[in-house]
Structure formats: structure tokens, C-alpha cells
Amino acid sequence: VQTYLDCYPCFVRQALEAARLATDDEGTIRQALDGTLAILQEMDLQSTPPEIGAAVHRLVRQVTGDADPYRAIKRTCTKHALALYPALAERVAASDDSFATAARLAIAGNIIDLGIPDAPYDGDALRLDIENVLRAPLTVDDLELLRGEIGAAQRVLYLGDNAGETVFDRLFIEQIAAPVTYVVKATPVLNDAVLEDAQQAGLDRVATLIDGGFDAPGTLLAHASPALREAWQAADVVISKGQGNLEALSQTPGRVFFLLRAKCAVIARHLGLPQGSLILKRSDAWANAS
Amino acid sequence: VQTYLDCYPCFVRQALEAARLATDDEGTIRQALDGTLAILQEMDLQSTPPEIGAAVHRLVRQVTGDADPYRAIKRTCTKHALALYPALAERVAASDDSFATAARLAIAGNIIDLGIPDAPYDGDALRLDIENVLRAPLTVDDLELLRGEIGAAQRVLYLGDNAGETVFDRLFIEQIAAPVTYVVKATPVLNDAVLEDAQQAGLDRVATLIDGGFDAPGTLLAHASPALREAWQAADVVISKGQGNLEALSQTPGRVFFLLRAKCAVIARHLGLPQGSLILKRSDAWANAS
């Protein structure tokens, strides 16, 4: 997925929010914004949104001197999600189809995304939203393909997305028999999970945690760490969570299952699906289209 | 009101929307966006939002070669508002307090604002919204002051805002006994009303129409036309519609009554009022605060 002109206002908004989280100093915030405008003026529209996002958030961290502006928010998101964990784990266990319920929860958890305006991340809004998603049909539903391939897999690679969403990933990973390697960001970017965030969610109990080597809000294979390169080669199935990973990997054929909610209008239009769509899609079909 | 850093994403969004209305050519749209980013990088934050908005929309018009990107939308807004006119006029006439009802309608009509994301401008949404506003209390209510001053006025100056909103202004002006001069923009900017838009709303039947001399989405007195200068001096009361005019005139003492809905978070915070507030406020109290 290339970057669309519609992404411009969103990047500026993200830079403003990140800078405000990092500092109250208006001069510093303006410096971060002006730097962001310069990045946008120079950007190649063939770049993917995670590449541009990486540059924008790196600049905000540099200008503000805050290595992780979303740290407190990420903790809150993880805390709220952990509070839901016991009841959701029971629900998965009691389900007629635990695998399907857990997969849906993993998609539902993708609502926790501070890259999106007005995303609910307080406990009550989150709970309500999850209930709605559990009742809604998937817009694209390759669940049975995923079930089959995961059932046969020796190793599964799981590309994480946001802090808090991690807890929902954990519920899903608990339903996967094969060993799972879970990829976090190497450096904080937006509210994406880094190692610490994944550990707080308890993911270290159910998966091997590695960092991907990049600080983009999406998996940039060209910048992958040796650990990610190795795990990518070894995996029979790759589970890719969220918009950022889809944007980065939409051209990647086979083996990759994208689980996400199409939260932004740009990605929904790119996919030809309604905004808000719940998606569980094997990569093949999109490889040529995007 | 000075320009806030929070206005950056909004200006970029406005430039994108205006450019998309003007052309489908992605290269041209990008040129308009890049030019907007350059304006933002160079802007003096002491400038008011209408001053920056003027520069942004002027650039979009120049780059796209479309002198009035919002023309079709403005016509639609005016048409939808005119369709409501007969019933609203009856309602004003049947009201126990026609002046108060008409003043409230003038404030209600300020919802028609393409500068704001997701503003309703189709007929049904507009009708519903107007009903809600007629029942809601004004957050700041200087109606009795306005009634007194207008009752004593020899001449009233009315600073217009958006096309479509013009029809609601007409309903209010019909309740004003003194001669009214109605100010439109000299050149199209955003969905603000120019002479043609005001005429389509039938404002020429109830007021003398003049253009203000500026192409900003708010009254810039420093750039006022001779006609506006003269009318400003002659007026006993000035009615200022909308956020843009408030942003431009918030430092102007006395005689000015601001009628608006505080639609954007920035202006609401600046005024210390909840977002969405319905405001009818004499200028004095704000002259020092802003």
C-alpha cells in the first residue's frame, strides 16, 4: 500500500499528538510539526505509510527528547485489556469453537490504535466494542484457511501491533498449538508494542518475543533484524496484525494472514471494503491488487 | 484569536479537500498540499486562522486553476436551506418571540460549515440539527442586549459567513427594522458566501449586499473594502456570524455581537466553553480575554 495524499493531515495530526504527549513547550511542538511538514514535502508517494510514519515519529522523539511519548498511554491500554483478560479467557474456553472466538478477539483488539482519531481505549468503551465485534460478521473471512494452515504449521510468526491489543493476541496465541514467535517494535513508535509492552501483556508466557529491528508502525522487511529474518524464513504461517503491517506487507505473497479492522478511510478504500470492516484475509488475493 | 498548533492538521485537511473538489489530478493536488505545508512552515502564529486560511485557499485556487472549488457544494447548501425557508419563516411568524426565534435560527444555520469535518449539509441532517438547536439553551446568551441595541439602531452591519447559512441570516434580518448591510467575501474562499451565493439565498431582498474586500474566511478589517469601512463606521450594531469572523474580530471592542456555534475544539477551548456551544455574545467581555 503506497501513501495517499489523504494521509497528509493524519501524519500532521499524529505528529501534533505525539509531540503534545512528550512536552508542553509550544516552541518544541512547533519544531516537531515544522519538521514533519518538511518530511511530507520531500516524501516519495511510493513509500508505504509505515515508512513515512517511522520518519515522522522518529523526528518527534528526536525534537522532544522523549524516547517513548506514548508510554503512559500504552500502559493504560494494557491495563484495561488485562482487566478484561480473565473473563475473555473463560469465554474462549467455554466457546463451541475456541479457535474462532480467539481469532475474532484478536481482530477485535485491533481497535486499540492511537494512530486513529477517537479510538476507544478506556475500559468500558473497549468492553462494549469487543462485544459488538464478537457478534458482527467478518467482512473477509479466511478463518477456515487459517485454521487449516495453523493446524499443519510447525512454527508460526506473529507480527504484533499496538500495546493493549497484545492482550488479545495472547488469547489467540493460547489457541495455537505450534510454537509462536511474536514480533515487537525495536524502538517505540506511536502506541505500537515494544518488548516491555508485550511483557506487561504476558505475551512472554505464550510466545518467544523478538524485536523486528525497525521503528516503523508496520513491519519493514527491508530493515528486519537478523532474528526476524530467521523467524520469517522458518515460519509456515505468518499472522500480521493491524493496518500498519498490512500497509507494509500487502505485496507479500502467500503464508501471510492479515487480521485487522479497516479503521481509516484510506485503507478501506484501498481494499475496496467498507470502513470499519473486520478482516481475516490470506495475502494471496491482495498480492496483485495492491 | 491567534492560530494554534492544533490548526495545522485542519489546514492540511482543508487544502486537501479544496484541491480534491477542484481537480482529480494527483500531481496538482500534491502541489497544492506541498504549497500549504510551506505556508504553515513560514506562518507567524500571531496570525489569526482566517489570515492563514486565506493564504491556504488562495494557493489552492492558484495551483488548481479553479476560482471557486466549493461552488457546487455552496449551491447545494443554499438549495437545502431554501427548501426549509418557508416552514421556518412561518414558524418565526407564529412564534411568541419572533426576534428570539429568528436569532436562534441564525445561530443554528452556522452548522453549515465545510471548514469543519463531517458537518451536516444535506437536507434531512440539517432539518434535524436545526430542531435540536431550537430546543437547546444558548451557552452564552446576550439576546436581550442585542434586542435592545438593535431596537435602537439606525443601521446594522451584518458580517456573513457560509453559503446556505445565508438563508438563516435572511430569516433573522427580516426581524430587524433598521436597514441592514450584509457583507460577503470578495473572492471565493472555502464555502463562504460571495455575492452570487447571497443573491441565491434571497438576501438582496432584505439587505444591501457589499463585498468586504478580502478573500479570508473571516473579516479582516485591515483589508476591508471602502464600502465595508464606510459601513463599519456607520453601523450602530455589528452582527458577526461564525467562527472565522470571531477569530478575526475577537479583539474588537463594543458594538459587535458574535453569533456562532463553537464547532471546533480549538475555538471552544480558547473561549473556555464546551465544544458545540451555541453563542450569542457581545464583544466587550472577550476584548481583554483574547
Coordinates of C-alpha atoms in Angstrom, one line a residue:
Chain A
V1 CA 0.0 0.0 0.0
Q2 CA 1.5 3.3 -1.0
T3 CA 1.0 6.5 0.9
Y4 CA -2.0 8.5 -0.2
L5 CA -2.4 12.3 -0.2
D6 CA -5.2 11.7 2.3
C7 CA -2.5 10.6 4.7
Y8 CA -1.0 14.1 5.0
P9 CA -3.5 15.5 7.5
C10 CA -3.3 12.3 9.5
F11 CA 0.5 12.4 9.7
V12 CA 0.4 16.1 10.9
R13 CA -2.2 15.2 13.5
Q14 CA -0.1 12.2 14.7
A15 CA 2.9 14.4 15.0
L16 CA 1.0 17.0 17.0
E17 CA -0.5 14.4 19.3
A18 CA 2.9 12.7 19.9
A19 CA 4.7 16.0 20.5
R20 CA 1.9 17.1 22.9
L21 CA 2.3 13.9 24.8
A22 CA 6.0 14.5 25.0
T23 CA 6.1 18.1 26.0
D24 CA 4.1 21.2 26.9
D25 CA 6.6 23.5 25.3
E26 CA 4.9 25.1 22.3
G27 CA 8.2 26.1 20.6
T28 CA 9.3 22.5 20.7
I29 CA 6.0 21.2 19.5
R30 CA 6.1 23.7 16.6
Q31 CA 9.6 22.5 15.8
A32 CA 8.3 18.9 15.6
L33 CA 5.4 20.0 13.4
D34 CA 7.6 22.0 11.0
G35 CA 10.0 19.0 10.7
T36 CA 7.0 16.8 9.9
L37 CA 5.9 19.2 7.2
A38 CA 9.4 19.0 5.7
I39 CA 9.3 15.2 5.7
L40 CA 5.9 15.3 3.9
Q41 CA 7.2 17.8 1.3
E42 CA 10.1 15.5 0.5
M43 CA 8.4 12.2 0.7
D44 CA 8.1 9.7 -2.1
L45 CA 4.5 8.7 -2.5
Q46 CA 5.6 5.2 -3.4
S47 CA 6.7 4.9 0.2
T48 CA 4.3 3.0 2.5
P49 CA 2.6 4.8 5.3
P50 CA 4.7 2.9 7.9
E51 CA 7.9 4.3 6.3
I52 CA 6.6 7.8 6.5
G53 CA 5.2 7.2 10.0
A54 CA 8.6 5.9 11.1
A55 CA 10.3 9.1 9.9
V56 CA 7.7 11.4 11.5
H57 CA 7.7 9.7 14.9
R58 CA 11.5 9.4 14.9
L59 CA 11.6 13.2 14.3
V60 CA 9.1 13.9 17.1
R61 CA 11.2 11.7 19.5
Q62 CA 14.4 13.5 18.5
V63 CA 13.0 17.0 18.7
T64 CA 11.2 16.5 22.0
G65 CA 13.9 14.3 23.6
D66 CA 11.1 11.8 24.7
A67 CA 12.1 8.3 23.7
D68 CA 8.6 7.0 24.2
P69 CA 5.8 9.7 24.2
Y70 CA 3.0 7.0 24.3
R71 CA 4.5 5.1 27.3
A72 CA 1.9 6.1 29.8
I73 CA -1.0 5.6 27.4
K74 CA 0.3 2.2 26.3
R75 CA 0.4 1.1 30.0
T76 CA -3.1 2.3 30.4
C77 CA -4.3 0.4 27.3
T78 CA -2.5 -2.8 28.5
K79 CA -4.0 -2.4 32.0
H80 CA -7.6 -2.0 30.6
A81 CA -7.1 -5.0 28.3
L82 CA -5.6 -7.1 31.1
A83 CA -8.7 -6.3 33.2
L84 CA -10.8 -8.0 30.5
Y85 CA -8.5 -10.9 30.1
P86 CA -9.9 -13.4 32.7
A87 CA -13.5 -13.1 31.5
L88 CA -12.4 -13.3 27.9
A89 CA -10.2 -16.4 28.5
E90 CA -13.2 -18.1 30.2
R91 CA -15.3 -17.2 27.2
V92 CA -12.8 -18.6 24.8
A93 CA -12.6 -21.8 26.8
A94 CA -16.4 -22.2 27.0
S95 CA -16.8 -21.5 23.3
D96 CA -18.0 -24.2 20.9
D97 CA -15.2 -23.0 18.7
S98 CA -12.4 -21.6 20.8
F99 CA -10.1 -21.0 17.9
A100 CA -12.7 -19.0 16.1
T101 CA -13.6 -17.0 19.1
A102 CA -10.0 -16.2 20.0
A103 CA -9.2 -15.2 16.4
R104 CA -12.2 -12.8 16.4
L105 CA -10.9 -11.4 19.7
A106 CA -7.5 -10.8 18.2
I107 CA -9.2 -8.8 15.4
A108 CA -11.4 -7.0 17.9
G109 CA -8.4 -5.9 19.9
N110 CA -7.1 -4.1 16.8
I111 CA -9.4 -1.2 17.8
I112 CA -6.8 -0.1 20.3
D113 CA -4.9 2.2 17.9
L114 CA -3.8 5.7 18.9
G115 CA -3.0 6.3 15.2
I116 CA -6.7 6.6 14.7
P117 CA -8.7 9.7 15.9
D118 CA -11.1 9.0 18.7
A119 CA -10.3 5.3 19.1
P120 CA -11.8 4.0 22.3
Y121 CA -9.2 2.8 24.8
D122 CA -10.8 3.2 28.1
G123 CA -12.1 0.1 29.8
D124 CA -15.9 0.5 29.3
A125 CA -15.7 1.6 25.6
L126 CA -13.3 -1.2 24.9
R127 CA -15.6 -3.8 26.5
L128 CA -18.6 -2.6 24.6
D129 CA -16.7 -2.5 21.4
I130 CA -15.4 -6.1 21.8
E131 CA -19.0 -7.3 22.4
N132 CA -20.1 -5.7 19.2
V133 CA -17.3 -7.2 17.2
L134 CA -17.9 -10.7 18.6
R135 CA -21.4 -10.5 17.2
A136 CA -20.5 -9.0 13.8
P137 CA -19.7 -11.0 10.7
L138 CA -16.2 -10.7 9.3
T139 CA -16.2 -8.8 6.0
V140 CA -13.4 -11.0 4.7
D141 CA -13.4 -14.4 6.3
D142 CA -10.5 -16.7 5.6
L143 CA -10.8 -18.3 9.1
E144 CA -11.0 -21.9 7.8
L145 CA -7.9 -21.4 5.6
L146 CA -6.1 -20.0 8.7
R147 CA -7.3 -22.9 10.8
G148 CA -6.0 -25.4 8.3
E149 CA -2.6 -23.8 7.8
I150 CA -2.1 -23.2 11.5
G151 CA -3.1 -26.8 12.3
A152 CA -0.4 -28.0 10.0
A153 CA 2.2 -25.5 11.0
Q154 CA 5.5 -26.3 12.7
R155 CA 6.2 -22.7 13.5
V156 CA 4.0 -19.5 13.5
L157 CA 5.3 -16.0 13.2
Y158 CA 3.0 -13.3 14.7
L159 CA 3.6 -9.7 13.8
G160 CA 2.3 -7.6 16.7
D161 CA 0.8 -4.2 16.5
N162 CA -0.4 -2.0 19.4
A163 CA 0.1 -2.2 23.2
G164 CA -3.1 -3.4 24.8
E165 CA -4.0 -5.3 21.6
T166 CA -1.2 -7.5 22.8
V167 CA -3.5 -9.0 25.4
F168 CA -6.0 -10.1 22.7
D169 CA -3.1 -11.5 20.7
R170 CA -2.2 -13.6 23.8
L171 CA -5.7 -15.0 23.9
F172 CA -5.4 -16.1 20.3
I173 CA -1.9 -17.5 20.7
E174 CA -3.1 -19.6 23.6
Q175 CA -5.2 -21.5 21.0
I176 CA -2.3 -22.1 18.7
A177 CA -0.5 -25.5 19.3
A178 CA 2.6 -24.7 17.3
P179 CA 5.4 -22.6 18.8
V180 CA 4.8 -18.9 18.2
T181 CA 7.4 -16.2 17.7
Y182 CA 5.9 -12.7 18.4
V183 CA 7.5 -9.6 16.8
V184 CA 7.5 -6.3 18.6
K185 CA 9.0 -3.0 17.5
A186 CA 12.7 -2.4 18.3
T187 CA 12.1 1.2 19.3
P188 CA 8.9 2.9 20.5
V189 CA 6.8 4.4 17.7
L190 CA 3.2 5.6 18.2
N191 CA 1.5 3.2 20.6
D192 CA 3.0 0.1 19.0
A193 CA 4.2 -2.5 21.4
V194 CA 7.9 -2.8 22.3
L195 CA 9.3 -5.6 24.3
E196 CA 8.3 -4.1 27.6
D197 CA 4.7 -3.7 26.5
A198 CA 4.5 -7.3 25.3
Q199 CA 5.9 -8.5 28.6
Q200 CA 3.3 -6.4 30.5
A201 CA 0.6 -8.2 28.5
G202 CA 2.0 -11.6 29.5
L203 CA 3.0 -12.5 25.9
D204 CA 6.3 -13.9 27.1
R205 CA 4.3 -16.7 28.7
V206 CA 2.9 -17.9 25.4
A207 CA 5.4 -16.9 22.7
T208 CA 9.1 -16.2 22.0
L209 CA 9.4 -12.4 21.9
I210 CA 11.8 -10.9 19.3
D211 CA 12.2 -7.3 18.1
G212 CA 11.8 -6.7 14.4
G213 CA 14.7 -4.3 14.1
F214 CA 12.7 -1.3 12.9
D215 CA 10.9 1.6 14.5
A216 CA 8.1 1.9 11.9
P217 CA 4.4 1.3 12.8
G218 CA 4.4 -1.7 10.4
T219 CA 6.8 -4.5 9.5
L220 CA 9.5 -3.2 7.2
L221 CA 11.2 -6.4 6.0
A222 CA 14.0 -4.5 4.3
H223 CA 15.0 -3.3 7.8
A224 CA 14.4 -6.6 9.6
S225 CA 16.6 -7.7 12.4
P226 CA 18.5 -11.0 12.0
A227 CA 16.1 -12.6 14.4
L228 CA 13.1 -11.6 12.3
R229 CA 14.8 -12.7 9.1
E230 CA 15.4 -16.1 10.6
A231 CA 11.9 -16.4 12.0
W232 CA 10.3 -15.2 8.7
Q233 CA 12.2 -18.0 6.8
A234 CA 11.3 -20.6 9.4
A235 CA 7.6 -19.8 9.8
D236 CA 5.0 -21.9 8.0
V237 CA 2.3 -19.2 8.7
V238 CA 2.7 -15.5 9.4
I239 CA -0.1 -13.7 11.2
S240 CA 0.0 -10.0 10.6
K241 CA -1.9 -7.7 12.9
G242 CA -3.2 -4.3 12.1
Q243 CA -3.2 -1.7 9.3
G244 CA 0.4 -0.8 9.6
N245 CA 1.6 -4.3 8.9
L246 CA -0.8 -4.7 6.0
E247 CA 0.4 -1.4 4.5
A248 CA 3.9 -2.6 4.8
L249 CA 3.3 -6.2 3.6
S250 CA 0.4 -6.0 1.2
Q251 CA 2.7 -7.1 -1.7
T252 CA 4.0 -10.1 0.1
P253 CA 2.6 -13.3 -1.4
G254 CA 1.4 -16.4 0.5
R255 CA 1.7 -17.6 4.0
V256 CA 0.6 -14.2 5.5
F257 CA -2.8 -13.8 7.1
F258 CA -3.8 -10.2 7.8
L259 CA -6.0 -9.7 10.8
L260 CA -7.2 -6.2 11.2
R261 CA -10.0 -3.7 11.4
A262 CA -10.0 -1.3 8.4
K263 CA -10.2 1.7 10.6
C264 CA -9.1 4.5 8.3
A265 CA -11.0 5.6 5.2
V266 CA -7.8 5.4 3.1
I267 CA -7.1 1.8 3.8
A268 CA -10.7 0.8 3.5
R269 CA -10.9 2.5 0.1
H270 CA -7.6 0.8 -1.0
L271 CA -9.1 -2.6 -0.1
G272 CA -12.4 -1.8 -1.6
L273 CA -14.2 -2.6 1.7
P274 CA -16.4 -0.5 4.0
Q275 CA -14.6 1.5 6.7
G276 CA -14.7 -0.5 9.9
S277 CA -14.6 -3.8 8.2
L278 CA -13.3 -6.8 10.2
I279 CA -10.8 -8.6 8.1
L280 CA -9.2 -12.0 8.3
K281 CA -7.6 -12.5 4.9
R282 CA -4.8 -14.6 3.4
S283 CA -2.4 -12.5 1.5
D284 CA -2.6 -14.1 -2.0
A285 CA -5.7 -12.4 -3.2
W286 CA -4.2 -9.0 -2.5
A287 CA -0.8 -9.6 -3.8
N288 CA -1.6 -8.5 -7.3
A289 CA -4.3 -6.0 -6.5
S290 CA -2.1 -3.8 -4.3
Chain B
V1 CA -7.7 34.7 18.3
Q2 CA -4.2 33.6 17.2
T3 CA -3.6 30.4 15.3
Y4 CA -2.9 27.3 17.4
L5 CA -0.7 24.4 16.6
D6 CA -3.8 22.3 16.6
C7 CA -4.9 24.2 13.5
Y8 CA -2.1 22.6 11.4
P9 CA -3.8 19.3 10.7
C10 CA -7.0 21.2 9.9
F11 CA -5.4 23.5 7.4
V12 CA -3.8 20.5 5.7
R13 CA -7.2 18.7 5.6
Q14 CA -8.9 21.8 4.2
A15 CA -6.3 22.2 1.5
L16 CA -6.7 18.5 0.5
E17 CA -10.5 18.8 0.4
A18 CA -10.5 22.0 -1.6
A19 CA -7.9 20.7 -4.0
R20 CA -9.9 17.4 -4.5
L21 CA -13.0 19.4 -5.2
A22 CA -11.1 21.4 -7.8
T23 CA -9.3 18.6 -9.6
D24 CA -8.7 14.8 -9.9
D25 CA -5.1 15.2 -10.9
E26 CA -3.0 13.8 -8.0
G27 CA 0.1 15.7 -9.1
T28 CA -1.8 19.0 -8.9
I29 CA -3.3 18.1 -5.5
R30 CA 0.1 17.2 -4.2
Q31 CA 1.4 20.6 -5.4
A32 CA -1.4 22.3 -3.5
L33 CA -0.6 20.3 -0.4
D34 CA 3.2 20.9 -0.6
G35 CA 2.5 24.6 -1.0
T36 CA 0.2 24.5 2.0
L37 CA 2.9 22.8 4.1
A38 CA 5.3 25.7 3.1
I39 CA 2.8 28.3 4.2
L40 CA 2.4 26.6 7.5
Q41 CA 6.2 26.4 8.0
E42 CA 6.6 30.1 7.4
M43 CA 3.5 31.3 9.3
D44 CA 3.5 33.7 12.2
L45 CA 1.5 32.1 15.0
Q46 CA 0.2 35.5 15.9
S47 CA -1.7 35.5 12.7
T48 CA -5.4 34.7 13.0
P49 CA -6.7 31.5 11.5
P50 CA -8.6 33.4 8.8
E51 CA -5.4 35.0 7.7
I52 CA -3.7 31.6 7.3
G53 CA -6.8 30.2 5.8
A54 CA -6.9 32.9 3.2
A55 CA -3.3 32.1 2.2
V56 CA -4.0 28.4 2.0
H57 CA -7.2 28.6 0.0
R58 CA -5.7 31.3 -2.3
L59 CA -2.8 28.9 -3.0
V60 CA -5.2 26.0 -3.8
R61 CA -7.2 28.2 -6.2
Q62 CA -4.0 29.3 -7.9
V63 CA -2.5 25.8 -8.2
T64 CA -5.6 24.1 -9.3
G65 CA -6.8 27.0 -11.5
D66 CA -10.3 26.6 -10.0
A67 CA -11.5 30.0 -8.9
D68 CA -14.3 28.5 -6.7
P69 CA -13.8 24.9 -5.8
Y70 CA -16.8 24.9 -3.4
R71 CA -19.2 26.4 -5.9
A72 CA -21.3 23.3 -6.5
I73 CA -21.4 22.5 -2.8
K74 CA -22.4 26.0 -1.9
R75 CA -25.3 25.8 -4.4
T76 CA -26.4 22.6 -2.8
C77 CA -26.2 24.0 0.7
T78 CA -28.2 27.1 -0.4
K79 CA -30.8 24.9 -2.1
H80 CA -31.3 22.7 1.0
A81 CA -31.6 25.8 3.2
L82 CA -34.0 27.5 0.8
A83 CA -36.2 24.3 0.9
L84 CA -36.5 24.8 4.7
Y85 CA -37.2 28.6 4.4
P86 CA -41.0 28.7 4.0
A87 CA -41.7 26.5 7.1
L88 CA -39.1 28.3 9.1
A89 CA -40.5 31.7 8.1
E90 CA -44.0 30.6 9.2
R91 CA -42.5 29.3 12.5
V92 CA -40.8 32.7 13.1
A93 CA -44.1 34.5 12.3
A94 CA -46.1 32.2 14.6
S95 CA -43.6 32.5 17.5
D96 CA -44.4 34.3 20.7
D97 CA -41.0 35.9 20.3
S98 CA -40.2 36.2 16.6
F99 CA -36.9 38.1 17.2
A100 CA -35.6 35.4 19.6
T101 CA -36.6 32.5 17.3
A102 CA -35.0 34.2 14.3
A103 CA -31.8 34.9 16.2
R104 CA -31.6 31.3 17.2
L105 CA -32.1 30.2 13.7
A106 CA -29.3 32.4 12.6
I107 CA -27.1 30.7 15.1
A108 CA -28.4 27.2 14.1
G109 CA -27.6 27.9 10.5
N110 CA -23.9 28.3 11.4
I111 CA -23.7 24.5 11.4
I112 CA -23.3 24.7 7.6
D113 CA -19.5 24.9 7.5
L114 CA -17.4 23.0 5.2
G115 CA -14.3 24.0 7.2
I116 CA -15.4 21.5 9.8
P117 CA -15.2 17.7 9.3
D118 CA -18.4 15.9 8.9
A119 CA -20.6 18.9 9.1
P120 CA -24.2 18.0 8.0
Y121 CA -25.3 19.8 4.9
D122 CA -27.8 17.5 3.4
G123 CA -31.5 18.4 3.8
D124 CA -32.5 15.9 6.4
A125 CA -29.5 16.2 8.7
L126 CA -29.8 19.9 8.5
R127 CA -33.5 19.9 9.4
L128 CA -32.9 17.6 12.4
D129 CA -30.0 19.6 13.6
I130 CA -32.0 22.9 13.4
E131 CA -34.8 21.3 15.5
N132 CA -32.2 20.3 18.2
V133 CA -30.7 23.8 18.3
L134 CA -34.1 25.5 18.6
R135 CA -34.7 23.5 21.8
A136 CA -31.2 23.8 23.3
P137 CA -30.2 26.7 25.6
L138 CA -27.6 29.2 24.4
T139 CA -24.3 28.7 26.3
V140 CA -23.7 32.4 26.2
D141 CA -26.9 34.4 25.9
D142 CA -26.7 38.2 25.3
L143 CA -30.0 38.1 23.4
E144 CA -31.6 40.9 25.4
L145 CA -28.6 43.1 25.0
L146 CA -28.8 42.5 21.2
R147 CA -32.5 43.1 21.2
G148 CA -32.1 46.4 22.9
E149 CA -29.2 47.7 20.7
I150 CA -30.8 46.6 17.5
G151 CA -34.1 48.2 18.6
A152 CA -32.3 51.5 18.9
A153 CA -30.0 51.1 15.9
Q154 CA -30.2 53.3 12.8
R155 CA -28.0 51.0 10.8
V156 CA -27.0 47.4 11.3
L157 CA -23.9 45.8 9.7
Y158 CA -24.2 42.0 9.3
L159 CA -20.9 40.0 8.6
G160 CA -21.9 36.9 6.6
D161 CA -20.3 33.5 6.8
N162 CA -21.2 30.4 4.8
A163 CA -23.4 29.8 1.8
G164 CA -26.6 28.2 3.0
E165 CA -26.2 29.8 6.4
T166 CA -27.2 32.9 4.4
V167 CA -30.8 31.7 4.3
F168 CA -30.9 31.6 8.1
D169 CA -29.4 35.1 8.2
R170 CA -32.2 36.2 5.9
L171 CA -34.8 35.0 8.4
F172 CA -33.1 36.9 11.1
I173 CA -32.7 40.1 9.1
E174 CA -36.4 40.0 8.3
Q175 CA -36.9 40.6 12.0
I176 CA -34.7 43.7 12.1
A177 CA -36.4 47.0 11.5
A178 CA -33.3 49.1 10.8
P179 CA -31.6 48.9 7.3
V180 CA -29.1 46.1 7.2
T181 CA -25.9 46.0 5.2
Y182 CA -24.7 42.4 4.6
V183 CA -21.1 41.7 3.9
V184 CA -19.9 38.8 1.7
K185 CA -16.4 37.7 0.7
A186 CA -14.9 39.5 -2.3
T187 CA -13.4 36.3 -3.7
P188 CA -14.5 32.7 -3.1
V189 CA -12.8 31.1 -0.1
L190 CA -13.9 27.7 1.4
N191 CA -17.7 27.6 1.3
D192 CA -18.0 31.2 2.5
A193 CA -20.7 33.2 0.7
V194 CA -19.8 35.6 -2.2
L195 CA -22.2 38.0 -3.8
E196 CA -23.7 35.3 -6.0
D197 CA -24.3 33.0 -3.1
A198 CA -26.0 35.7 -1.1
Q199 CA -28.3 36.6 -4.0
Q200 CA -29.3 32.9 -4.4
A201 CA -30.3 33.0 -0.8
G202 CA -32.5 36.0 -1.5
L203 CA -30.5 38.2 0.8
D204 CA -30.7 41.0 -1.7
R205 CA -34.4 41.3 -0.9
V206 CA -33.8 42.2 2.7
A207 CA -30.3 43.8 2.9
T208 CA -27.8 45.9 1.0
L209 CA -25.1 43.5 -0.2
I210 CA -21.5 44.6 -0.2
D211 CA -18.3 42.7 -0.5
G212 CA -15.7 43.1 2.3
G213 CA -12.7 43.3 0.0
F214 CA -10.9 40.3 1.4
D215 CA -10.8 36.6 0.5
A216 CA -10.2 35.3 4.0
P217 CA -12.8 33.1 5.8
G218 CA -13.3 35.8 8.4
T219 CA -13.5 39.6 8.3
L220 CA -10.0 41.1 8.0
L221 CA -10.6 44.8 8.8
A222 CA -7.1 45.7 7.7
H223 CA -8.0 44.6 4.2
A224 CA -11.5 46.0 4.2
S225 CA -13.0 47.4 1.0
P226 CA -14.0 51.1 1.1
A227 CA -17.7 50.0 1.2
L228 CA -17.0 47.9 4.3
R229 CA -15.0 50.7 6.0
E230 CA -17.8 53.1 5.5
A231 CA -20.5 50.7 6.6
W232 CA -18.4 49.7 9.7
Q233 CA -18.2 53.4 10.7
A234 CA -21.9 54.0 10.1
A235 CA -23.3 50.9 11.9
D236 CA -24.6 51.2 15.4
V237 CA -24.5 47.4 15.8
V238 CA -22.4 44.8 14.1
I239 CA -23.6 41.2 13.9
S240 CA -20.7 38.8 13.3
K241 CA -21.6 35.3 12.1
G242 CA -19.4 32.2 12.6
Q243 CA -16.0 31.2 13.9
G244 CA -13.9 32.8 11.2
N245 CA -15.3 36.3 11.9
L246 CA -14.9 35.8 15.7
E247 CA -11.3 34.6 15.1
A248 CA -10.6 37.8 13.1
L249 CA -12.5 40.2 15.3
S250 CA -12.2 38.9 18.9
Q251 CA -10.1 41.9 19.9
T252 CA -12.6 44.3 18.5
P253 CA -14.4 46.1 21.4
G254 CA -18.0 47.0 21.6
R255 CA -20.9 47.1 19.2
V256 CA -20.0 43.6 17.8
F257 CA -22.3 40.7 18.6
F258 CA -20.9 37.3 17.8
L259 CA -23.4 34.6 16.8
L260 CA -21.9 31.2 16.2
R261 CA -21.6 27.6 17.1
A262 CA -18.2 26.8 18.7
K263 CA -17.7 23.9 16.3
C264 CA -14.0 23.2 16.6
A265 CA -12.2 22.1 19.7
V266 CA -9.6 24.9 19.4
I267 CA -12.1 27.7 19.4
A268 CA -14.1 26.1 22.2
R269 CA -11.0 25.8 24.4
H270 CA -10.0 29.3 23.5
L271 CA -13.4 30.6 24.7
G272 CA -13.4 28.3 27.7
L273 CA -16.7 26.8 26.6
P274 CA -17.8 23.3 25.6
Q275 CA -17.4 22.3 22.0
G276 CA -20.7 22.7 20.2
S277 CA -21.7 25.7 22.4
L278 CA -24.4 28.0 20.9
I279 CA -23.1 31.5 21.4
L280 CA -24.7 35.0 21.2
K281 CA -22.2 37.2 22.8
R282 CA -21.5 40.9 22.8
S283 CA -17.8 41.6 22.2
D284 CA -16.8 43.6 25.3
A285 CA -16.3 40.7 27.6
W286 CA -13.9 39.0 25.2
A287 CA -12.0 42.1 24.2
N288 CA -9.5 41.7 27.0
A289 CA -9.5 38.0 27.4
S290 CA -8.5 37.2 23.8

